[in-house]
CSV table of C-alpha atoms in Angstrom, one decimal:
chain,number,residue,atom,x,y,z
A,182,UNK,CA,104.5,60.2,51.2
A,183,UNK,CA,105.5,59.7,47.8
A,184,UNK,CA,105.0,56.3,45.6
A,185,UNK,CA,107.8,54.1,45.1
A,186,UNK,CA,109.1,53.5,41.9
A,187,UNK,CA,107.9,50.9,39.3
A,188,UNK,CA,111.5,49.6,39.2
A,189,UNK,CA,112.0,49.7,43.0
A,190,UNK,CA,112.1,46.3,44.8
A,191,UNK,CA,109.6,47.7,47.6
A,192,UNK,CA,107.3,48.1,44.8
A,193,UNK,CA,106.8,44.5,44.6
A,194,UNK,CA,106.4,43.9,48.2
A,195,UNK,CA,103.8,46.6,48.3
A,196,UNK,CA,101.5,44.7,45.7
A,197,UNK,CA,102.0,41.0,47.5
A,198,UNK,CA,101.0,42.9,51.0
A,199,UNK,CA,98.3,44.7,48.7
A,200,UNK,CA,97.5,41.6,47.7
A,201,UNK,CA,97.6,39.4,50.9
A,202,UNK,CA,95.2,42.2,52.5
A,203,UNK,CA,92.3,42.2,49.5
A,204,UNK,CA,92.5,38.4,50.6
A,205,UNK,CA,92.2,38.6,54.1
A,206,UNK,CA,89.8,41.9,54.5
A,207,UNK,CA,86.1,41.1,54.9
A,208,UNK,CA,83.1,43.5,55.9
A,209,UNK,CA,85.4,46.8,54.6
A,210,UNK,CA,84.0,48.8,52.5
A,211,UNK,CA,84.6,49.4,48.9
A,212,UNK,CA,84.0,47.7,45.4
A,213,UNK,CA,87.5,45.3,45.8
A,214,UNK,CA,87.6,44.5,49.7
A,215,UNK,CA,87.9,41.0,50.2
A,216,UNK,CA,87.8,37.6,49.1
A,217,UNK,CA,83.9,37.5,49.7
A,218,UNK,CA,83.2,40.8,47.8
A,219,UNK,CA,82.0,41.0,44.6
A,220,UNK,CA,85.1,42.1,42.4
A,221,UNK,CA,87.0,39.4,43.7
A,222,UNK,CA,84.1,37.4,42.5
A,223,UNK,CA,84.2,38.7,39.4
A,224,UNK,CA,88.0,38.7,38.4
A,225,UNK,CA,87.6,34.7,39.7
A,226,UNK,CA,84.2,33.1,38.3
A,227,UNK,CA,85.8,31.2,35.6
A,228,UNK,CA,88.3,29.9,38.1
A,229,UNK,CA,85.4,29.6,41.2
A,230,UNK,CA,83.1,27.4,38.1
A,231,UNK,CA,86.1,24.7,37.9
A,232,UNK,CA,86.3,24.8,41.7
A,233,UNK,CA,82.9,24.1,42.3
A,234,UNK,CA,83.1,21.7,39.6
A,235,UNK,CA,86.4,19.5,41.4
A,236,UNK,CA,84.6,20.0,45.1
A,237,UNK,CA,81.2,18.5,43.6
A,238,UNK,CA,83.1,15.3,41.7
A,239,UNK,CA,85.2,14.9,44.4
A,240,UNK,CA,82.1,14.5,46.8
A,241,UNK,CA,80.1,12.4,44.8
A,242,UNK,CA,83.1,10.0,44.0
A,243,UNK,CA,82.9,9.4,47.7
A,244,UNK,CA,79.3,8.6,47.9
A,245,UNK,CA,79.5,6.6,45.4
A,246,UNK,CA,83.0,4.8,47.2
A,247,UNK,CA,80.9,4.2,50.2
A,248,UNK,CA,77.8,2.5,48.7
A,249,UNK,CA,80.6,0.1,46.7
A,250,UNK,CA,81.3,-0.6,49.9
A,251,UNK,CA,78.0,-0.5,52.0
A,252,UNK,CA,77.2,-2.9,48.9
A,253,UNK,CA,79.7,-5.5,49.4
A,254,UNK,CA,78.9,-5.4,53.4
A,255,UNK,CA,74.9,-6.6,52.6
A,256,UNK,CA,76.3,-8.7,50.3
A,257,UNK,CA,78.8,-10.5,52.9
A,258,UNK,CA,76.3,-11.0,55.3
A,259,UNK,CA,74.2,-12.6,53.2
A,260,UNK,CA,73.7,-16.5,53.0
A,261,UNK,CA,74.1,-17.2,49.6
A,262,UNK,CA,75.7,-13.7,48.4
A,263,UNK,CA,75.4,-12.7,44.7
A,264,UNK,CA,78.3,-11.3,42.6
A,265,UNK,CA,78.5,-7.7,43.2
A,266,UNK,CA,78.3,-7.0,39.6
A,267,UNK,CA,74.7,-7.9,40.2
A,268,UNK,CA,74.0,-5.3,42.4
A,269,UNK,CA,71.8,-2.9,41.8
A,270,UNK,CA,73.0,-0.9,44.8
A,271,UNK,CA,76.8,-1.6,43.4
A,272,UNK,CA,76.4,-0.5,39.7
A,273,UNK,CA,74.2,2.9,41.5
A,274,UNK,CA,77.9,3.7,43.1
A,275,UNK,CA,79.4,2.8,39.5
A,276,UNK,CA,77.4,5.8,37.6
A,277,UNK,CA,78.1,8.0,40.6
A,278,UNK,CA,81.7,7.9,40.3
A,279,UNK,CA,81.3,8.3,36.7
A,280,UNK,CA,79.5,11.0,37.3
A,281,UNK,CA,82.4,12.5,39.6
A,282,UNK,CA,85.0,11.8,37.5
A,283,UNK,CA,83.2,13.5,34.6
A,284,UNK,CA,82.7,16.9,36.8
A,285,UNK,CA,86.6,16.9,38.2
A,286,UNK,CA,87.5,16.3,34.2
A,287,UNK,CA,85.3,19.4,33.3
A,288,UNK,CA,86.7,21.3,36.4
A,289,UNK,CA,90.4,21.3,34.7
A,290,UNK,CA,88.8,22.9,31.3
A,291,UNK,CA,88.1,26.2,33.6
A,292,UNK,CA,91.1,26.6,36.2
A,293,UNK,CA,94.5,25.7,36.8
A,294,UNK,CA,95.9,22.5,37.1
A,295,UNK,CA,98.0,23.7,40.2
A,296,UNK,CA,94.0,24.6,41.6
A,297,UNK,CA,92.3,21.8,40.5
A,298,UNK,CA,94.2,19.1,41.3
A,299,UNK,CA,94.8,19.6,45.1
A,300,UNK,CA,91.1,19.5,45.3
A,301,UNK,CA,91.2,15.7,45.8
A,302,UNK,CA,91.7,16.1,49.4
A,303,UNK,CA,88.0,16.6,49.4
A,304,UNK,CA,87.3,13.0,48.6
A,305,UNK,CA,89.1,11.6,51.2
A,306,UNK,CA,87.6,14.4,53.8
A,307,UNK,CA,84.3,13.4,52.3
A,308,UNK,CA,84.4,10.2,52.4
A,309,UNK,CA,84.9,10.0,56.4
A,310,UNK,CA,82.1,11.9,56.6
A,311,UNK,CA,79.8,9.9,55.1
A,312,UNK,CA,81.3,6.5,56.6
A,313,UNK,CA,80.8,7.9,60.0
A,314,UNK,CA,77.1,9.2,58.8
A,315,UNK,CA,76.1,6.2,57.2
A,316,UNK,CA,78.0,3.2,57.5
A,317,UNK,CA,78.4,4.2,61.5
A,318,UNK,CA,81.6,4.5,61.8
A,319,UNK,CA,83.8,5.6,64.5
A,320,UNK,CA,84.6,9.6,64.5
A,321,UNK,CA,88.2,9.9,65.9
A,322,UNK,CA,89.6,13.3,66.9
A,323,UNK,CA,92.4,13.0,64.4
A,324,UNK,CA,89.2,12.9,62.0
A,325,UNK,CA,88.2,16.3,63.1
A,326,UNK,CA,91.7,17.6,63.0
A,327,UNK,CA,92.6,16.4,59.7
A,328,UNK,CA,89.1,17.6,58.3
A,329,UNK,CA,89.5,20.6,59.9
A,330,UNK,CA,93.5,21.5,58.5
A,331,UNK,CA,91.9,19.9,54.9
A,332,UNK,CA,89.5,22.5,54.5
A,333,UNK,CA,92.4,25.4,55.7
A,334,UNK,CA,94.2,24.5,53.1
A,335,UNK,CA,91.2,24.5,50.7
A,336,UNK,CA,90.7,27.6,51.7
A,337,UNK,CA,94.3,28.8,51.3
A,338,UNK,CA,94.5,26.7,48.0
A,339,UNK,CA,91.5,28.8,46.1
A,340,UNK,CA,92.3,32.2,47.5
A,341,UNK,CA,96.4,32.3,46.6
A,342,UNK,CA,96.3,30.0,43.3
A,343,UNK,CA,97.8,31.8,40.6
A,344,UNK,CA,95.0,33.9,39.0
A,345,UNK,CA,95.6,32.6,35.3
A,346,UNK,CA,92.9,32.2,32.7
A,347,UNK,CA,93.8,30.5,30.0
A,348,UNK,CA,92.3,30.1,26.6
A,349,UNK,CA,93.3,26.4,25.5
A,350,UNK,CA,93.3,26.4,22.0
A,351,UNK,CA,94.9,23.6,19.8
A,352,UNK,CA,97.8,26.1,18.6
A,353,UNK,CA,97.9,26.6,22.6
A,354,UNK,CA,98.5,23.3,23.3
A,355,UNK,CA,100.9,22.5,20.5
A,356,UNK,CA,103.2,25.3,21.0
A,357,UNK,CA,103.3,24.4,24.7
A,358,UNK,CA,103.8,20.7,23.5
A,359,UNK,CA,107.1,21.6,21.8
A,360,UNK,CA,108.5,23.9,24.1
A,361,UNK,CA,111.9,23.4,25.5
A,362,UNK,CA,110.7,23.2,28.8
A,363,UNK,CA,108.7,20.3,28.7
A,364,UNK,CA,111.0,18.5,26.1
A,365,UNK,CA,113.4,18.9,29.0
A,366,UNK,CA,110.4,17.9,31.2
A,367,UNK,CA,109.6,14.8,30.0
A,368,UNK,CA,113.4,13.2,29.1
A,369,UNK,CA,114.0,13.3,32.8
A,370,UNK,CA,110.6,11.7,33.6
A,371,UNK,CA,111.2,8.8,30.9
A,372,UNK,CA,114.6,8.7,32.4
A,373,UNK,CA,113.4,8.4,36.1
A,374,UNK,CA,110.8,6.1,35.3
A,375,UNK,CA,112.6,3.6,33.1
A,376,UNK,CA,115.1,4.0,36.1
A,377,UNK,CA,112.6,2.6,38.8
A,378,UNK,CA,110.6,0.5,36.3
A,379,UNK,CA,113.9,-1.6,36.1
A,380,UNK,CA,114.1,-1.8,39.8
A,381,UNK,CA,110.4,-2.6,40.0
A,382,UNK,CA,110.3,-5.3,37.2
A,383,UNK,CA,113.9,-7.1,37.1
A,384,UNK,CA,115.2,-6.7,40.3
A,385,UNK,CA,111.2,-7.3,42.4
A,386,UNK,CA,111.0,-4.2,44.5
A,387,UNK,CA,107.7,-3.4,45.0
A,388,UNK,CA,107.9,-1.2,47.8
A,389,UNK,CA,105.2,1.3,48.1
A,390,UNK,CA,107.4,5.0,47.0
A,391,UNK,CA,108.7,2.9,43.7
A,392,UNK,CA,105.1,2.0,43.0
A,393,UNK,CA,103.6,5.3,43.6
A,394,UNK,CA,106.1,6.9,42.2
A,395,UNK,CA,105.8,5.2,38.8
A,396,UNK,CA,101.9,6.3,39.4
A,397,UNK,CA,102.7,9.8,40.0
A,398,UNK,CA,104.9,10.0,36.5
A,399,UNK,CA,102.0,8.9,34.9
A,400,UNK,CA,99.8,11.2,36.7
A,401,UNK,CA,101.4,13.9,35.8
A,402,UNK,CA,101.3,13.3,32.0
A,403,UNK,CA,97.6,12.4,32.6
A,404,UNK,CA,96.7,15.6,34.1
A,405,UNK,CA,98.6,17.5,30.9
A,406,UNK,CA,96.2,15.8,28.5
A,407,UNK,CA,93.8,15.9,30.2
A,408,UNK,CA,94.0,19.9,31.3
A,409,UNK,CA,94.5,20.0,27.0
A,410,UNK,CA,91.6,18.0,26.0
A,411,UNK,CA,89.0,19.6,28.6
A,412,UNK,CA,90.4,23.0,27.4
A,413,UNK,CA,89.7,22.0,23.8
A,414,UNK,CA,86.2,21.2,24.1
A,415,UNK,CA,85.6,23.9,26.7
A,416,UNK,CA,87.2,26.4,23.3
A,417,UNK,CA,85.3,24.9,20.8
A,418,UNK,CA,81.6,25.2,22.8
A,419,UNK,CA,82.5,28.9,23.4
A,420,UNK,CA,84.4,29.8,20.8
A,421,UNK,CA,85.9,28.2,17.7
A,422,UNK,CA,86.1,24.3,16.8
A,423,UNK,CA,88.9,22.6,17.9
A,424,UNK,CA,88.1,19.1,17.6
A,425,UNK,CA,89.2,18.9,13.7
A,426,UNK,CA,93.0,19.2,15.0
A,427,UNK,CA,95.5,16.2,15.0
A,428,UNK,CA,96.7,17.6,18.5
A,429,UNK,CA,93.0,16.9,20.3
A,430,UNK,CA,92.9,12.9,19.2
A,431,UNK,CA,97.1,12.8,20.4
A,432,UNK,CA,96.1,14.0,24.1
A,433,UNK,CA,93.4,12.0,24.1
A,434,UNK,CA,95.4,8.7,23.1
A,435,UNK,CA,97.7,9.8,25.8
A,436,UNK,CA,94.8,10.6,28.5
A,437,UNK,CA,93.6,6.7,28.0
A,438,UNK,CA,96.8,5.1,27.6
A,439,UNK,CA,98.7,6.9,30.7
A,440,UNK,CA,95.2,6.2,32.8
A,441,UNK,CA,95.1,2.3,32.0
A,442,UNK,CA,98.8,2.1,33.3
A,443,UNK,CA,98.1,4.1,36.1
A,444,UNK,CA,95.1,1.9,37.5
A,445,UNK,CA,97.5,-1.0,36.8
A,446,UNK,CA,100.3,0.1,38.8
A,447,UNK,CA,97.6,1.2,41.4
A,448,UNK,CA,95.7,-1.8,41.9
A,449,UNK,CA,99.5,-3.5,42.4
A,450,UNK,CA,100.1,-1.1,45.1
A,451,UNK,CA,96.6,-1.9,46.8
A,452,UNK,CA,97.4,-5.7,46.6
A,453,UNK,CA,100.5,-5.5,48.6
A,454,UNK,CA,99.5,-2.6,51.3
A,455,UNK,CA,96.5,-1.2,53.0
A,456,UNK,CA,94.5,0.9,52.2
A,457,UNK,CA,94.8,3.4,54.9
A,458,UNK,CA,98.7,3.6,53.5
A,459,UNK,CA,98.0,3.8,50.2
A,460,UNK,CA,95.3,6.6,49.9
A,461,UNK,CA,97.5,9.4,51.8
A,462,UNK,CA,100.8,8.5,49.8
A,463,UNK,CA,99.3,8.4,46.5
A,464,UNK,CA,96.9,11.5,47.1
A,465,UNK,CA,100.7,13.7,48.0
A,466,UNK,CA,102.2,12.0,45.1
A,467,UNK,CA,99.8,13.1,42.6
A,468,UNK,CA,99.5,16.5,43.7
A,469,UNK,CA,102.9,17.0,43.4
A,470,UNK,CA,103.3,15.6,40.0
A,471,UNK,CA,100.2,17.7,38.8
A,472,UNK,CA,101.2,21.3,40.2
A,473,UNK,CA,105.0,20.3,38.6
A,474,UNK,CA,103.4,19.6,35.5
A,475,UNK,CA,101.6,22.3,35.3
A,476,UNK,CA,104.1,25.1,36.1
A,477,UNK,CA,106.3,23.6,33.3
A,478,UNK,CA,103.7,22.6,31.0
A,479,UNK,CA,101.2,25.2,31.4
A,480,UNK,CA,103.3,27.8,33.0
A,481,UNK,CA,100.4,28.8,35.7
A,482,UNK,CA,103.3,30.0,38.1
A,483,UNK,CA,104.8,32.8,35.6
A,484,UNK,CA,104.8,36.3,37.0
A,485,UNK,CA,103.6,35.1,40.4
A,486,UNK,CA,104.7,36.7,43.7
A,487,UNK,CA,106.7,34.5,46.2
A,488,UNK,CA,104.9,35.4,49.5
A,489,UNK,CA,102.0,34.1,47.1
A,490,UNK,CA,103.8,30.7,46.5
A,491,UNK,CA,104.3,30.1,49.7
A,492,UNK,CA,100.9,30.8,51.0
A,493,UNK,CA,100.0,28.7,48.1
A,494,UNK,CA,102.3,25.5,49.4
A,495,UNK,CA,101.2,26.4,53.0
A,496,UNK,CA,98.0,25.0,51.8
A,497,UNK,CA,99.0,21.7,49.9
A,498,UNK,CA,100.9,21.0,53.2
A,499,UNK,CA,97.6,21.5,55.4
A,500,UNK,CA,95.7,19.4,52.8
A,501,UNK,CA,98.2,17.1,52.5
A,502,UNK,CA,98.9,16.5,56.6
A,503,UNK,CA,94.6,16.4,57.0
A,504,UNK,CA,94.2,13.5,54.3
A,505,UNK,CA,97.3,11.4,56.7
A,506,UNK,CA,95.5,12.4,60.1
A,507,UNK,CA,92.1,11.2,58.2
A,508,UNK,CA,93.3,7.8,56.8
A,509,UNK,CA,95.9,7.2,59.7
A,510,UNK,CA,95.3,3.9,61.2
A,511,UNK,CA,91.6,3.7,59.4
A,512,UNK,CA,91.7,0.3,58.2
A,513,UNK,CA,93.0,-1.4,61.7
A,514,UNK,CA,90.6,-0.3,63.6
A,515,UNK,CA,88.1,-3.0,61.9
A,516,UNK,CA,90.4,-5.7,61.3
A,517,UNK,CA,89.4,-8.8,64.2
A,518,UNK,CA,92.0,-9.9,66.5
A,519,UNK,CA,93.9,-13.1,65.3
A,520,UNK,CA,93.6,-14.4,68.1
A,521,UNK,CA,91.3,-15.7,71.0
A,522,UNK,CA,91.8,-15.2,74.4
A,523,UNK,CA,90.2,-17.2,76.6
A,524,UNK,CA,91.8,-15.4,80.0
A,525,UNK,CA,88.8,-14.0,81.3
A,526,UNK,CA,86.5,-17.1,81.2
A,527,UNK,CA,85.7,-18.6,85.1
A,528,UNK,CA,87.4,-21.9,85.9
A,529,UNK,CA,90.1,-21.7,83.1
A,530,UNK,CA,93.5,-21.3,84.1
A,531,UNK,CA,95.3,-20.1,80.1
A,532,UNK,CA,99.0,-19.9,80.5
A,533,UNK,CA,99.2,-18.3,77.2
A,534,UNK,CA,96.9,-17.3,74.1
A,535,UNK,CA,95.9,-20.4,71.9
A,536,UNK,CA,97.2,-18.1,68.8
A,537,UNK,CA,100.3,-16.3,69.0
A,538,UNK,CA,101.4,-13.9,66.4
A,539,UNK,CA,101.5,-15.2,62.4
A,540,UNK,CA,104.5,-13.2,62.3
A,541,UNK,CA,106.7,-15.6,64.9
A,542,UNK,CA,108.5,-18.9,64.1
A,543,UNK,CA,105.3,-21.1,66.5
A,544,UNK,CA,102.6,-20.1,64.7
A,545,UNK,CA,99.5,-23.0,64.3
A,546,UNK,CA,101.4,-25.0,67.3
A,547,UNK,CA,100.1,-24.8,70.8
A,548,UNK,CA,102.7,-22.5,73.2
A,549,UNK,CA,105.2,-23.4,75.8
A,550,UNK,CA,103.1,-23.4,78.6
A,551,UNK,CA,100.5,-26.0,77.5
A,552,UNK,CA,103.1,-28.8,76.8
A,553,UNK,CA,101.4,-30.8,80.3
A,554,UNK,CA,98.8,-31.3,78.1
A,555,UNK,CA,100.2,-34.9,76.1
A,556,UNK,CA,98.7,-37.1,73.4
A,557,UNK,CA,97.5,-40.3,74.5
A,558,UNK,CA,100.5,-42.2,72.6
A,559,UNK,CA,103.1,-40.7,74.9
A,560,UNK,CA,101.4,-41.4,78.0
A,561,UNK,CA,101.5,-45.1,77.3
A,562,UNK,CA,105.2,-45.0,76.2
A,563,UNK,CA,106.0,-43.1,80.0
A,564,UNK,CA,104.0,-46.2,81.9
């Protein structure tokens, strides 16, 4: 059967079908067969380095989020508790997410943006791990679910990222910087966010998709410098300084300044809703802002097949539904009821609980149903 022709739309179909069975063929024979053989290895270390890198931060960032916590547990159930800041055990979970943060900022000077930063699904994922390990919390099957679709999409997310190595190099960054794509880019995201930073400052909403969103804006600027000042340094270890360049101190200005906002706009967020809401929505958020950003800053997306990109979205949206399944409802299964029932105690006949709802109108008063009971003051006024 003959070949088709390099300008023959089936020719594209037969490399994205070429490709989708190199990806899913294991124990075959031959040097490319695979995702576990070792070409595939090969034509993907530098990319399989930053992976290992993000999974590795991301776990450690939730060790070190669970002895925080762990810390401020001992510390509440002790008499005369200390500041936290005092904590040994506290300031041990302080370097550890240093730590973390430092490998998923290396991770992004040897892959992708768009592979990188769905990664983070790993600290959530993680993080239930170890609360259920250590801090004996309860393991719910939605926890096993969302685990299990968070590492499918993982999976998904490594194998059918686009395959782009990049060299970031100062002249790299700058002609990307000045690019009519990103010019574009950016107008519209100082336009949107100017937009709902009016709504969230003069007008008071603060509901949680206007917060976020003004978090994921930020993000995504965030993850461009930060993607240009990992590159640099990775470039000038390897190859040629790149430190002496104006462009390097300008991404790093705008790594810090775009971070600080961001934890301010965050901690906002966390003041006014749970955490269990928070996590999910602002873990979808980013990653959407960070693959957008880098497909127009970066262009990791160019030349890429669309059975590919879907395959590749396939995966964000497993991640993305295991972190909701994970964090769904996490934070109400330890809250104490706010109220006491005293139905089930022999001998006392309770019309109704002694604490209804805060939400209703007879909160703090005493229901309907115990009105027989009369102060002292009324009873002489009836006689």
């Amino acid at each position: 059967m003959a070949a088709p022709a390099p300008g023959d739309p089936g020719a594209a179909a037969s490399a994205v079908l070429d490709e989708l069975a190199r990806n899913f063929t294991y124990g075959a024979r031959g040097a490319g067969n695979g995702s576990l053989s070792g070409a595939w290895y090969r034509r993907n270390q530098i990319h399989l380095f930053g992976v290992l890198l993000a999974i590795l931060g991301n776990l450690v960032i939730s060790i070190s989020l669970n002895i925080q916590k762990y810390s401020h547990l001992r510390s509440s159930q002790q008499e005369h508790p200390r500041p936290y800041f005092r904590s040994v055990l506290w300031w041990s979970g302080i370097i550890l997410m240093a730590l973390g943060e430092t490998g998923n900022f290396a991770a992004y000077g040897f892959a992708p943006i768009t592979l990188i930063a769905p990664l983070g699904c790993m600290s959530v994922t993680g993080s239930a791990i170890i609360s259920v390990m250590f801090l004996r919390e309860n393991l719910r099957a939605s926890d096993l679910l969302g685990m299990t679709l968070a590492l499918a999409g993982t999976y998904l997310l490594v194998n059918f990222a686009p395959n782009i190595t990049q060299a970031i190099s100062a002249r790299t960054v700058q002609y990307y910087f000045v690019g009519w794509q990103f010019m574009i880019y950016m107008i519209l995201e100082i336009l949107v966010f100017c937009i709902l930073l009016y709504f969230h400052k003069r007008k008071g909403m603060k509901h949680i998709v206007i917060l976020l969103t003004l978090v994921a804006l930020l993000a995504s600027v965030t993850v461009i410098s930060v993607k240009a000042v990992s590159g640099m340094i990775t470039f000038s270890v390897t190859d040629k300084m790149q430190l002496t360049y104006p462009i390097f101190y300008i991404m790093c200005i705008i790594m810090i300044a775009s971070c600080v906002f961001q934890v301010k706009l965050l901690n906002q967020a966390t003041k006014l809703y749970n955490t269990a809401m928070v996590v999910p929505v602002n873990h979808i958020f980013f990653t959407i802002s960070a693959i957008i950003a880098g497909i127009i800053f970066y262009q990791e997306f160019l030349g890429a097949a669309f059975l590919t990109i879907f395959i590749y979205l396939f995966g964000c949206f497993l991640s993305f539904l295991g972190v909701v399944l994970v964090t769904r409802n996490r934070e109400k299964e330890h809250l104490p009821q706010s109220y006491i029932d005293f139905g089930n105690v022999p001998g006392k006949q309770i019309l109704d609980k002694i604490q209804p709802d805060s939400s209703g109108l007879s909160y703090g008063t005493l229901p309907d149903g115990s009105d027989s009971i009369k102060s002292p003051s009324k009873g002489k006024k009836g006689v």
